[in-house]
Coordinates of C-alpha atoms in Angstrom, one line a residue:
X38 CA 87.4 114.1 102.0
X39 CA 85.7 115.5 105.2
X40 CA 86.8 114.6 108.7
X41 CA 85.5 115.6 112.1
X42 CA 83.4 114.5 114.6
X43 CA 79.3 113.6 112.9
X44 CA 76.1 112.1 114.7
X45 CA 76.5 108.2 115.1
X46 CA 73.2 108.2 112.5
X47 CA 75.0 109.9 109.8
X48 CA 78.1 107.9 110.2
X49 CA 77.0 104.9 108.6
X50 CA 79.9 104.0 105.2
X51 CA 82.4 106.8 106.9
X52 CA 86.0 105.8 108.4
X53 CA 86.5 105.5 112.4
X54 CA 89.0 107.6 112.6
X55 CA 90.3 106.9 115.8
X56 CA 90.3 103.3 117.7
X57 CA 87.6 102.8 120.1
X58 CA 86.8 101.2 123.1
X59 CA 83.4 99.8 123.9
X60 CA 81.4 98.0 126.0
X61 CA 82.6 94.3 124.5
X62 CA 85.8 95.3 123.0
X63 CA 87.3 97.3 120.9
X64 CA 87.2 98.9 117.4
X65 CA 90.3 100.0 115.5
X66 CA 90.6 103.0 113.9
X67 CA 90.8 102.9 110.0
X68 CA 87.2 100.3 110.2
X69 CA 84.1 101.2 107.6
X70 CA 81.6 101.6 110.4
X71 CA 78.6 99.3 109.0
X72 CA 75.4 98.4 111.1
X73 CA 77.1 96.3 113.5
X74 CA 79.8 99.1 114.7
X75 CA 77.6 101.8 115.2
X76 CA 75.0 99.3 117.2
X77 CA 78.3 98.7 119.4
X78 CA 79.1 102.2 119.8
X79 CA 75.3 103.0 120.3
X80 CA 75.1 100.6 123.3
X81 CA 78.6 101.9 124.8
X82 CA 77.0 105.5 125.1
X83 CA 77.8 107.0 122.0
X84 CA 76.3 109.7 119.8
X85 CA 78.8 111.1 118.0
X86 CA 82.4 110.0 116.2
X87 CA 85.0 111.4 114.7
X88 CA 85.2 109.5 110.9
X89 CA 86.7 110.4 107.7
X90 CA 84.2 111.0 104.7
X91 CA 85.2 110.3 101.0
X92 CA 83.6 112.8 98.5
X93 CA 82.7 111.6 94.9
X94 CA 86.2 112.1 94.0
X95 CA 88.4 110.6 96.3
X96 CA 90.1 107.8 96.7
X97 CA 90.8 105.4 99.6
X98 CA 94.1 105.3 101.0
X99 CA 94.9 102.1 99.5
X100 CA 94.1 102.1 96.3
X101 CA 95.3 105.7 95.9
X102 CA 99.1 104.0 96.9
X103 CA 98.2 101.1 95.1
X104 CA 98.2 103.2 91.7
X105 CA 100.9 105.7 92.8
X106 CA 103.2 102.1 93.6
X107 CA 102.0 100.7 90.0
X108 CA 103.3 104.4 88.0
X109 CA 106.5 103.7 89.8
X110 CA 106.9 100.5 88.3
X111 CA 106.4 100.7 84.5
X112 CA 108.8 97.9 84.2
X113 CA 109.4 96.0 87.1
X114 CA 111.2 93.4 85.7
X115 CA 113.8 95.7 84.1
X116 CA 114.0 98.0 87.1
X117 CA 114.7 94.6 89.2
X118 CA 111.7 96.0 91.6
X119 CA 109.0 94.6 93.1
X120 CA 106.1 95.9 95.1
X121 CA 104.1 95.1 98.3
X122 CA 100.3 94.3 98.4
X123 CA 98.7 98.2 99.9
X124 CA 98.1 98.0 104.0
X125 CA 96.9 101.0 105.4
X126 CA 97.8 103.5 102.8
X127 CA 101.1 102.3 102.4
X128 CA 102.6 100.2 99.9
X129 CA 106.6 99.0 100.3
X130 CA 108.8 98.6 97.4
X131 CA 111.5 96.1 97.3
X132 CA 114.9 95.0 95.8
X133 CA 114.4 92.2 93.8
X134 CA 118.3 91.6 93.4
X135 CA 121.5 93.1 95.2
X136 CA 122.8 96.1 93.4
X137 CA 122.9 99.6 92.9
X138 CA 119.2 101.9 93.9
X139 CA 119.3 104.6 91.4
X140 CA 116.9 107.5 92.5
X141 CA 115.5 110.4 89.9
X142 CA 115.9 112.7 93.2
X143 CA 114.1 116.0 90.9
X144 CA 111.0 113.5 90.0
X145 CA 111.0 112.7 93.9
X146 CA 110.8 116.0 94.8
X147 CA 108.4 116.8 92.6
X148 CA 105.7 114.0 93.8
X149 CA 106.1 115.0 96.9
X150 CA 105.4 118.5 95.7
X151 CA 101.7 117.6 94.3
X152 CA 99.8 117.0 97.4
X153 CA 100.3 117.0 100.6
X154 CA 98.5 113.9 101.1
X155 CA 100.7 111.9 99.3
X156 CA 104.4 110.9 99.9
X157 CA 107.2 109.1 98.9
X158 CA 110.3 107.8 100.7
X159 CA 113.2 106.4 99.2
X160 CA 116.9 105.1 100.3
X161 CA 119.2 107.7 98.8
X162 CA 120.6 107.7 95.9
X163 CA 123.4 105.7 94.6
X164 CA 123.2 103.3 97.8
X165 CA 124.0 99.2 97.7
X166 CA 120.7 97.3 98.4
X167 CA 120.4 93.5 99.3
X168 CA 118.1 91.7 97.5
X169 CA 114.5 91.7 99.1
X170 CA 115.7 95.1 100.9
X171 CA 113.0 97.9 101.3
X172 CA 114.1 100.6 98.8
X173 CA 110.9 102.9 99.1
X174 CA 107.8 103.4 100.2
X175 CA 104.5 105.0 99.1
X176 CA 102.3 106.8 102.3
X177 CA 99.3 108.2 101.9
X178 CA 98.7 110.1 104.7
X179 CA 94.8 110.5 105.8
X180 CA 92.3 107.9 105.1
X181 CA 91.5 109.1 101.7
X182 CA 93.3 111.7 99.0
X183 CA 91.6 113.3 95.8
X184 CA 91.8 111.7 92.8
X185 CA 92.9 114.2 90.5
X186 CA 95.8 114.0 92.8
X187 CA 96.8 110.3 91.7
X188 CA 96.0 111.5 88.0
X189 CA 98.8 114.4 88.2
X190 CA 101.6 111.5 89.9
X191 CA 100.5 109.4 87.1
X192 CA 101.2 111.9 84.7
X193 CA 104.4 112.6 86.6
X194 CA 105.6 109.6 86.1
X195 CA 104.7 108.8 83.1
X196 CA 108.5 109.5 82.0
X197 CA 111.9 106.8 82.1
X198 CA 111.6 105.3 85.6
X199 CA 112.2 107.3 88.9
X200 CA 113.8 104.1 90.6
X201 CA 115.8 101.4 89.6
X202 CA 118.4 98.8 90.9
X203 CA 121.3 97.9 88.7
X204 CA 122.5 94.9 89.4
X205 CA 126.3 93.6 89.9
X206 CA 127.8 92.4 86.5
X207 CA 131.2 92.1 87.4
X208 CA 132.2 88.4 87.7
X209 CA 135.5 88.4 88.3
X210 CA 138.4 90.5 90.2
X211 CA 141.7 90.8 90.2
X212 CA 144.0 91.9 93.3
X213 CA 147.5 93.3 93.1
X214 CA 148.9 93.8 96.5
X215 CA 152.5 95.1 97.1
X216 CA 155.4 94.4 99.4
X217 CA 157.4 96.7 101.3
X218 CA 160.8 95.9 102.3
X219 CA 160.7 94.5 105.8
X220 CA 156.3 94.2 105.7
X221 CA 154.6 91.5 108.3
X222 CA 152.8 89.1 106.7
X223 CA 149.9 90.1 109.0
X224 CA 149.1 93.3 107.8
X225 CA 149.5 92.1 103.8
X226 CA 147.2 89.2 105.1
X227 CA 144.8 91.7 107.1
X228 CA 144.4 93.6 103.7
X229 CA 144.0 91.5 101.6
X230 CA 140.9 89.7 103.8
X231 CA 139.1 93.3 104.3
X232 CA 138.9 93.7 100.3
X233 CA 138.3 89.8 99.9
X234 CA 134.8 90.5 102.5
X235 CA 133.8 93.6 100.3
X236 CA 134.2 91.4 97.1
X237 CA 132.3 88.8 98.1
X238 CA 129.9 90.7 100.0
X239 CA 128.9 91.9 96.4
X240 CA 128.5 88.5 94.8
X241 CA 131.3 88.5 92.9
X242 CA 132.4 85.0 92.8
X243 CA 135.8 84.9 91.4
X244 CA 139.0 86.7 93.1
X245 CA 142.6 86.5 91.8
X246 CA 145.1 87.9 94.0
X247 CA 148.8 88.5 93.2
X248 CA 151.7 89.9 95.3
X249 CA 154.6 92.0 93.9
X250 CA 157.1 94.1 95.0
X251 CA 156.2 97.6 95.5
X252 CA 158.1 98.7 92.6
X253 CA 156.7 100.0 89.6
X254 CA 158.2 97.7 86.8
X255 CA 156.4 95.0 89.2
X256 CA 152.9 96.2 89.6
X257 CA 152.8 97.2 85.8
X258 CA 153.8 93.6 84.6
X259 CA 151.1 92.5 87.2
X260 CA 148.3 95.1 86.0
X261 CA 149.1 93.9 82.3
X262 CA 148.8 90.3 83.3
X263 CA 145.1 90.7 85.1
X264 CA 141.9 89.8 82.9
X265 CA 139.3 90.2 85.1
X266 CA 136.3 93.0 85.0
X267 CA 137.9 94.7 87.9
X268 CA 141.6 95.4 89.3
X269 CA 141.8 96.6 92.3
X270 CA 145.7 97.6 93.7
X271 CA 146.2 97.7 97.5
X272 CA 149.4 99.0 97.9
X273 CA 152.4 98.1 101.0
X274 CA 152.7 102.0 101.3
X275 CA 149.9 105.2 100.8
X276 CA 149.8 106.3 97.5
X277 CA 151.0 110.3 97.7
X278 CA 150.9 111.7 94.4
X279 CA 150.3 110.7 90.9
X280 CA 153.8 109.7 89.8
X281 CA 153.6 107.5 93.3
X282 CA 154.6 103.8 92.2
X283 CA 150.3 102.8 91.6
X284 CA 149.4 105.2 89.0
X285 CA 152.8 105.2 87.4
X286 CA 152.8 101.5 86.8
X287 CA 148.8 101.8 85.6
X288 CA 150.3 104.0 82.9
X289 CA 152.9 102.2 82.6
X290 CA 151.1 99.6 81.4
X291 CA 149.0 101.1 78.8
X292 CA 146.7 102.2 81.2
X293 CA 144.9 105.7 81.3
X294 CA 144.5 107.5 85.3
X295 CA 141.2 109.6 85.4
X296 CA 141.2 110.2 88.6
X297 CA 144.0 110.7 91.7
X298 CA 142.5 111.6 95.2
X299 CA 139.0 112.0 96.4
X300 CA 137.1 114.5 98.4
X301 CA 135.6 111.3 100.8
X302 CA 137.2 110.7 104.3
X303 CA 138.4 108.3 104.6
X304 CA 139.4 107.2 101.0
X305 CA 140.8 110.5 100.1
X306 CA 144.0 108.2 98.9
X307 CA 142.3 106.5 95.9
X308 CA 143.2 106.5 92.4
X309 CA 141.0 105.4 89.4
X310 CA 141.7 104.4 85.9
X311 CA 141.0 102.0 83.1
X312 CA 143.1 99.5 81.0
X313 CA 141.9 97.6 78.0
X314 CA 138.5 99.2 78.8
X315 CA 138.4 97.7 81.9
X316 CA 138.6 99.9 85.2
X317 CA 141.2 99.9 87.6
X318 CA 140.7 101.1 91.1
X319 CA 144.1 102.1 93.3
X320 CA 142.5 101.1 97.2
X321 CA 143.4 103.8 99.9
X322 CA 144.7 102.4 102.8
X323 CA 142.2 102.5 104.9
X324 CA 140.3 99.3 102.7
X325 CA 142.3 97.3 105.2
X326 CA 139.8 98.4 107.5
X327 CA 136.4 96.6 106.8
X328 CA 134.8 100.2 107.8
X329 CA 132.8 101.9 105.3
X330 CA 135.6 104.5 102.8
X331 CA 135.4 106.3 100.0
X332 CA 136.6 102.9 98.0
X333 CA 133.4 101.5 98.4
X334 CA 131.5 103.8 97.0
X335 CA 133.6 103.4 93.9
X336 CA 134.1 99.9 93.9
X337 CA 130.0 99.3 93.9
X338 CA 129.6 101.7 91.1
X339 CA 132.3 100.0 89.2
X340 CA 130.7 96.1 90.2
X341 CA 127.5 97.1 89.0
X342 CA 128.3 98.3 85.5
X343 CA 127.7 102.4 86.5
X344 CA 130.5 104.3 84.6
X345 CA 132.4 106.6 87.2
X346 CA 133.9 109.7 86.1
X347 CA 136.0 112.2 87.6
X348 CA 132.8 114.5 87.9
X349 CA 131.2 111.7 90.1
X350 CA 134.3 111.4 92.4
X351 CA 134.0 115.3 93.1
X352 CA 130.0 115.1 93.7
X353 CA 131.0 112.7 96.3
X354 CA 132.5 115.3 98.0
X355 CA 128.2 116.4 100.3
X356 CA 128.3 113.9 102.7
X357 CA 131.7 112.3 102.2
X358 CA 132.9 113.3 106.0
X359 CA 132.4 109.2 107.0
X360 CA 134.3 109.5 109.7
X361 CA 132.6 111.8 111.9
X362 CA 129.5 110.1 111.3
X363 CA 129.6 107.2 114.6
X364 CA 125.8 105.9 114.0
X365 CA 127.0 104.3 110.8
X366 CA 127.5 100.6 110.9
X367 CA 130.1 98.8 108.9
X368 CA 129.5 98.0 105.5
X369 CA 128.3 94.6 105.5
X370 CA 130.0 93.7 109.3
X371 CA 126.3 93.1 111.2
X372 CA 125.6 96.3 111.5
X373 CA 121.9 97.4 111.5
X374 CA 119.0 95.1 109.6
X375 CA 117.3 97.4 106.5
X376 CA 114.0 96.5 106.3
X377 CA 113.3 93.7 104.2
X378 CA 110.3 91.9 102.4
X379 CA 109.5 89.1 104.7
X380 CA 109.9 85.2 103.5
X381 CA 106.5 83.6 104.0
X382 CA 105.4 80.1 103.6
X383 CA 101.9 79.1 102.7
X384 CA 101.0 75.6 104.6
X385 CA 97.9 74.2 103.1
X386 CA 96.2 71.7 105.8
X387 CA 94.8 68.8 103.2
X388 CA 94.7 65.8 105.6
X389 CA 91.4 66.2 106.7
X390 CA 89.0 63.3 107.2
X391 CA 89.1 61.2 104.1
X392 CA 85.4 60.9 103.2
X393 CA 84.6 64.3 103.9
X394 CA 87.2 65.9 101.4
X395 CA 87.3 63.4 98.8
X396 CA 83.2 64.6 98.8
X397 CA 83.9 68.1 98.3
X398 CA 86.7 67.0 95.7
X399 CA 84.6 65.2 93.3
X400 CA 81.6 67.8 94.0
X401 CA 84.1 70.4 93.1
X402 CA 84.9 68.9 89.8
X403 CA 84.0 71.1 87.1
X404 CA 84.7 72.1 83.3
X405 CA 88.5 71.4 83.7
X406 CA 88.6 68.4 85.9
X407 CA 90.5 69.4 88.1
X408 CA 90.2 68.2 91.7
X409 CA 89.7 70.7 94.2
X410 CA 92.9 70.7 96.0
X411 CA 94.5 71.3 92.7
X412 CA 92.9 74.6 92.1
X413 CA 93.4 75.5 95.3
X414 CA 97.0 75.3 95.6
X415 CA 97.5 77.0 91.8
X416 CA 95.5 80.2 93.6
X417 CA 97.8 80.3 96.3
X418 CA 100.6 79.7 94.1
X419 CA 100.3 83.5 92.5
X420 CA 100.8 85.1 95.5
X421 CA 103.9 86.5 97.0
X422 CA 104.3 83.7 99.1
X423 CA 108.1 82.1 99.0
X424 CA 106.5 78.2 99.3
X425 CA 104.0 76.8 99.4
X426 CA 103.6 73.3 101.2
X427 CA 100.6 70.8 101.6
X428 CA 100.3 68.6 104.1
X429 CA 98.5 65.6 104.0
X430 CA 97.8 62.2 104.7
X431 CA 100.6 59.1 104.1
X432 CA 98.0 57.2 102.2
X433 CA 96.6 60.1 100.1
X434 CA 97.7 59.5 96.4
X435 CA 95.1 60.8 94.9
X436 CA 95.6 64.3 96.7
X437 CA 99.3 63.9 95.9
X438 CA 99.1 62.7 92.6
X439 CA 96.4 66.1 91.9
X440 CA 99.5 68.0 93.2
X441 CA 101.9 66.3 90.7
X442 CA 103.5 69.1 88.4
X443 CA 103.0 72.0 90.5
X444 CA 105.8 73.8 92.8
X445 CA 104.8 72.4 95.9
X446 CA 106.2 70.4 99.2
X447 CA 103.8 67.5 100.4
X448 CA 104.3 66.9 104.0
X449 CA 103.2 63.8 104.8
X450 CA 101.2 63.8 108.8
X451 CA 101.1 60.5 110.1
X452 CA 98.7 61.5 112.9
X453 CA 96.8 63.4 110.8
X454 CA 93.7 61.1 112.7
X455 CA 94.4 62.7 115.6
X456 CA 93.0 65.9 114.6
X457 CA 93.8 68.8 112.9
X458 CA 96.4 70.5 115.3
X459 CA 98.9 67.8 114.6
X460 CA 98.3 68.7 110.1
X461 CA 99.3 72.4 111.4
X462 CA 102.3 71.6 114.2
X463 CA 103.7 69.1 110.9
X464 CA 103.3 72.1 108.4
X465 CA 105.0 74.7 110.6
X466 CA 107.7 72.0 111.6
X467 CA 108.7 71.4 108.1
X468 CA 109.6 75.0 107.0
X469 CA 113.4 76.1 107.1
X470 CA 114.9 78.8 109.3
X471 CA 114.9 81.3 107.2
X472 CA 111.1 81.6 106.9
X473 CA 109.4 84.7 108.6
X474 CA 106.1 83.9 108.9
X475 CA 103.6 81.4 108.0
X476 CA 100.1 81.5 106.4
X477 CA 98.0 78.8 107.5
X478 CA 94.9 78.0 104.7
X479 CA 92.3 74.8 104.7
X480 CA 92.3 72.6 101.3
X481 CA 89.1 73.3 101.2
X482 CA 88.1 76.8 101.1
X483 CA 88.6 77.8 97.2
X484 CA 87.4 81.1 97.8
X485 CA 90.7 82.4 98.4
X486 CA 92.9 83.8 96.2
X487 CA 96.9 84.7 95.8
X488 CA 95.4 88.3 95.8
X489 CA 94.2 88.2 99.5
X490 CA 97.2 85.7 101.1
X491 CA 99.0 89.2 99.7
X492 CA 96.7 91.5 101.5
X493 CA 97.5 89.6 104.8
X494 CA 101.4 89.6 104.2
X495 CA 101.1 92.7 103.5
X496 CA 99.4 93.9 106.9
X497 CA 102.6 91.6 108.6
X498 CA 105.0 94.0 110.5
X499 CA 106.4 92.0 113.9
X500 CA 108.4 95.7 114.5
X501 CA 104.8 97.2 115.0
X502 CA 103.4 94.2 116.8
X503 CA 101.1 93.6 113.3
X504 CA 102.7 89.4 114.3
X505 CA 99.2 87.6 113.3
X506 CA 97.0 88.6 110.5
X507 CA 93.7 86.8 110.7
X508 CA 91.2 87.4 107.4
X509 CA 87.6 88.5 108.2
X510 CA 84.7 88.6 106.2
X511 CA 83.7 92.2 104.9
X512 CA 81.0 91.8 107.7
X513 CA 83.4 91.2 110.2
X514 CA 83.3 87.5 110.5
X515 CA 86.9 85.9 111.1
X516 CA 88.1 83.0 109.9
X517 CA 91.1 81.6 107.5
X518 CA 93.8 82.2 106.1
X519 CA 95.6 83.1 109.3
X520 CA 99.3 84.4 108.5
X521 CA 101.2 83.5 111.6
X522 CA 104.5 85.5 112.5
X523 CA 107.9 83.3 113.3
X524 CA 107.7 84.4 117.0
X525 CA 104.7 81.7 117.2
X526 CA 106.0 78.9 115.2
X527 CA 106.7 77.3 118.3
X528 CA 103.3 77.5 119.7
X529 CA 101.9 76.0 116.7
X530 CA 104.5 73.2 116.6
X531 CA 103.1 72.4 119.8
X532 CA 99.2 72.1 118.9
X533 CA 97.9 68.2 118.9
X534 CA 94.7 66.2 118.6
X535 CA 92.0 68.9 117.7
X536 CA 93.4 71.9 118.8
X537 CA 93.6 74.6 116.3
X538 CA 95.7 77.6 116.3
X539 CA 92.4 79.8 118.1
X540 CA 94.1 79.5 121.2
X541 CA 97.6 81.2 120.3
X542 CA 95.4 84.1 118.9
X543 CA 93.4 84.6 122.0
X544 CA 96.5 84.7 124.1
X545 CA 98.2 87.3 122.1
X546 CA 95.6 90.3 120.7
X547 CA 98.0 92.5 121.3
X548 CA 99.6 90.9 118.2
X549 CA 96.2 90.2 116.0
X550 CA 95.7 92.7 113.3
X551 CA 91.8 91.7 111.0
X552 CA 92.2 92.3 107.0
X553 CA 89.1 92.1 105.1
X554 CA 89.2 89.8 102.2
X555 CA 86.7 91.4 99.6
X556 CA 84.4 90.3 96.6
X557 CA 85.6 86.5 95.2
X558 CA 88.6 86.4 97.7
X559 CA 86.5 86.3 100.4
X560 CA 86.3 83.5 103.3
X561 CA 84.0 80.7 102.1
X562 CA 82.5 78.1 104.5
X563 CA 81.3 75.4 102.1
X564 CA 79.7 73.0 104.6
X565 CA 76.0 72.2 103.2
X566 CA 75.0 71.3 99.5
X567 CA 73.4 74.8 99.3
X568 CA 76.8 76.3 99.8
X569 CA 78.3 74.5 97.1
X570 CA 75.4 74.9 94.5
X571 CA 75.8 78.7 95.7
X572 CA 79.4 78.4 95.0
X573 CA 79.2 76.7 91.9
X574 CA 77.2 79.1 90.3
X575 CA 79.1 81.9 90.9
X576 CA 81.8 80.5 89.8
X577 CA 80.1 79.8 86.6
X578 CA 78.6 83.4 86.6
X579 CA 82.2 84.5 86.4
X580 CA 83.7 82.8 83.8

């Protein structure tokens, strides 16, 4: 790839490398400078540019992170993994369930070690992910990177996965607590919540709790007694050595102790064992604090199914001094959001004026039948999109009864006469609380596919005020799919009569990022017959 500054006539196909301001706007760095940009940059005085060139054997940024993202999933399913849609030479891979992020940290080094050019960033090793939670991420860092490049980390990776999430298989729990002569209630009570938030907090639904004396006879006729995939033994006083009344009873009870102390602090008063081939983990007593301990890191081991021996207790050792690390939040107490893949609804605006769409509908129809709006909504439907509503009018059976059969909401728009803006403030009204953005398509514009409604959530990062991604044409021309972020759902719930949502994107370009839709997925404005017999036969072309 060559960069650096060329004559605006030779820059025609190269890569603005920086954003630019001209005489009626702006262009944003990372734009294919076509006929149109350099006229722009001409008329604001122009006559040179910096730009990135790719040579004959490069690749663009996001297709190079595209492939590097698709090597790292071989089996996505199996690795409980899912990727991100590429946006500026990055693409984001996510937890597809809770559990534990395993991390090949020697195959990460080593991709990092090929080129330069290309990164990868992971959570470390061993650590408890959400599901939806941002695990890695793939960067290519210029515009473009050589080929032979992406060959060598899809070589590299040819080999057992470098990531995957186990998730928790533990179902069920036990809980022995012990008594002390003369004990509160309050603090057996104040333990015995802390380790009930950290089981739940891991999706195990079922807890058993028992309280015995702290005597050994007691906690051994207890352990013996417990059936579930986990018991855990919080104790009324520390455990100091391991003929201290916890391990003795585990042994006691035909229990074997593997391990007695840890190198973590706090936690370094934890004991771990097995019985009936089921472990058994002796809690410090610092789990009555909901603060992250050493416990936990055992505990979510254990929960997801990830033998712990007393090897891996001693590793734990590097970066096991918790407690003078103050930026850490509690496990699981509200500390600091990980990033997450965003929940996005799809609201498809089919209430449009009767005669008009049932036109395009029945002109539409071709070798399968199927009406237009149909089609439409199974194309939107393999996209990344959580749901996927339509919204239409009260007396539109046949629209709804096209619909029948597929995953999809109809919102029904009684004033859907008034005008458009009331189809789009009744799509945006009906989605829950827990969506993050909203992708606003037209019923009847089949051009677009699950691919590009991807390409736009994708470019959607509110942190880096990316908050509404609009689709362009790959000349530039804007149009739908619009992907809105939550911050403007109540702008658009306020829209009525005609009003479209043009007016909450002029009032925030700071927030507007453009995505091109390419080839088939591009915008299509089907409003003459030529356009349709246009449409029609490319369709046909293509199949």
């Amino acid at each position: 790839m060559r960069f650096g500054d060329v004559a605006l006539s030779d820059a025609a196909g190269a890569i603005l490398a920086h954003s630019m301001r001209v005489s009626d706007g702006r262009i944003k760095k990372g734009t294919v400078l076509g006929a149109d940009e350099i006229a722009r940059l001409a008329a604001s005085g122009f006559d040179t540019v910096v730009v990135a060139s790719l040579g004959s054997g490069d690749l663009d940024e996001d297709t190079a992170a595209a492939r590097i993202a698709r090597a790292l999933l071989p089996d996505a399913a199996e690795q409980h993994l899912s990727v991100s849609a590429p946006f500026t030479g990055r693409a984001n891979l996510y937890a597809e369930t809770a559990g534990l992020l395993e991390v090949d940290t020697a195959a990460v080094m080593a991709l990092n070690g090929i080129d330069d050019d290309i990164t990868l960033a992971t959570l470390g090793g061993s650590s408890m992910v959400s599901a939806r939670q941002m695990v890695a991420t793939v960067k290519i860092i210029p515009y473009g990177v050589a080929a032979g490049s992406v060959d060598a980390v899809e070589r590299l990776l040819a080999s057992p996965p470098v990531l995957r999430v186990r998730p928790v298989t533990a179902a069920s729990c036990d809980l022995i607590l012990t008594r002390t002569d003369g004990m509160k209630d309050s603090v057996l009570d104040k333990g015995a919540e802390a380790v009930r938030s950290r089981v739940r907090a891991l999706g195990i639904p079922a807890l058993r709790e028992h309280v015995v004396p702290h005597r050994e006879a007691e906690v051994a006729e207890a352990i013996a007694a417990s059936h579930g995939d986990i018991t855990l033994i919080l104790t009324g006083s520390a455990t100091s050595d391991r003929g201290d009344v916890g391990p003795a009873a585990l042994q006691a009870a035909g229990g074997e102790l593997t391990r007695f102390g840890m190198p973590v602090d706090p936690g370094n008063l934890l004991f771990l064992g097995r019985r009936a081939g089921r472990p058994v983990i002796g809690l410090p007593g610092c789990a009555r604090s909901p603060r992250l301990n050493g416990a936990d890191w055992v505990l979510e081991r254990v929960a997801c199914g990830v033998p712990v021996t007393s090897d891996d207790i001693a590793a734990m050792g590097v970066g096991g001094l918790l407690k003078e690390i103050a930026s850490r939040p509690e496990p699981r107490g509200g500390g600091a959001r990980a990033p997450r893949r965003p929940k996005v609804a799809i609201v498809l605006l089919a209430a449009g004026a009767s005669s008009r769409m049932r036109g395009r509908d029945k002109l539409l129809e071709d070798v399968d039948g199927a009406p237009l709006v149909r089609r439409i909504a199974e194309r939107l439907r393999d996209s990344g999109a959580e749901r996927l509503c339509c919204v239409v009018r009260p007396d539109d059976t046949e629209r709804v009864d096209a619909l029948a059969g597929l995953p999809v909401d109809i919102v029904h728009n009684p004033r859907a006469a008034d005008g458009l803006g009331t189809s789009l403030a009744a799509g945006i009204a009906s989605l829950g609380s827990d969506i993050d953005a909203a992708v606003i398509a037209l019923a009847d514009m089949p051009g677009v596919s699950g691919a590009d409604i991807d390409r736009l959530i994708a470019g959607f990062d509110p942190q880096e005020n990316r908050a509404i991604i609009r689709a362009t044409t790959p000349e530039g021309r804007a149009g739908h799919p619009v992907l809105f972020g939550r911050r403007f759902f109540e702008a658009l719930r306020g829209l009525s009569k005609d009003q479209g949502a043009r007016e909450v994107i002029a009032e925030h370009p700071d927030f507007v990022t453009d995505v091109q839709i390419p080839g088939t997925g591009a915008v299509v404005d089907l409003d003459t017959p030529e356009d349709w017999a246009a449409w029609r036969a490319a369709r046909a072309a293509a199949s």
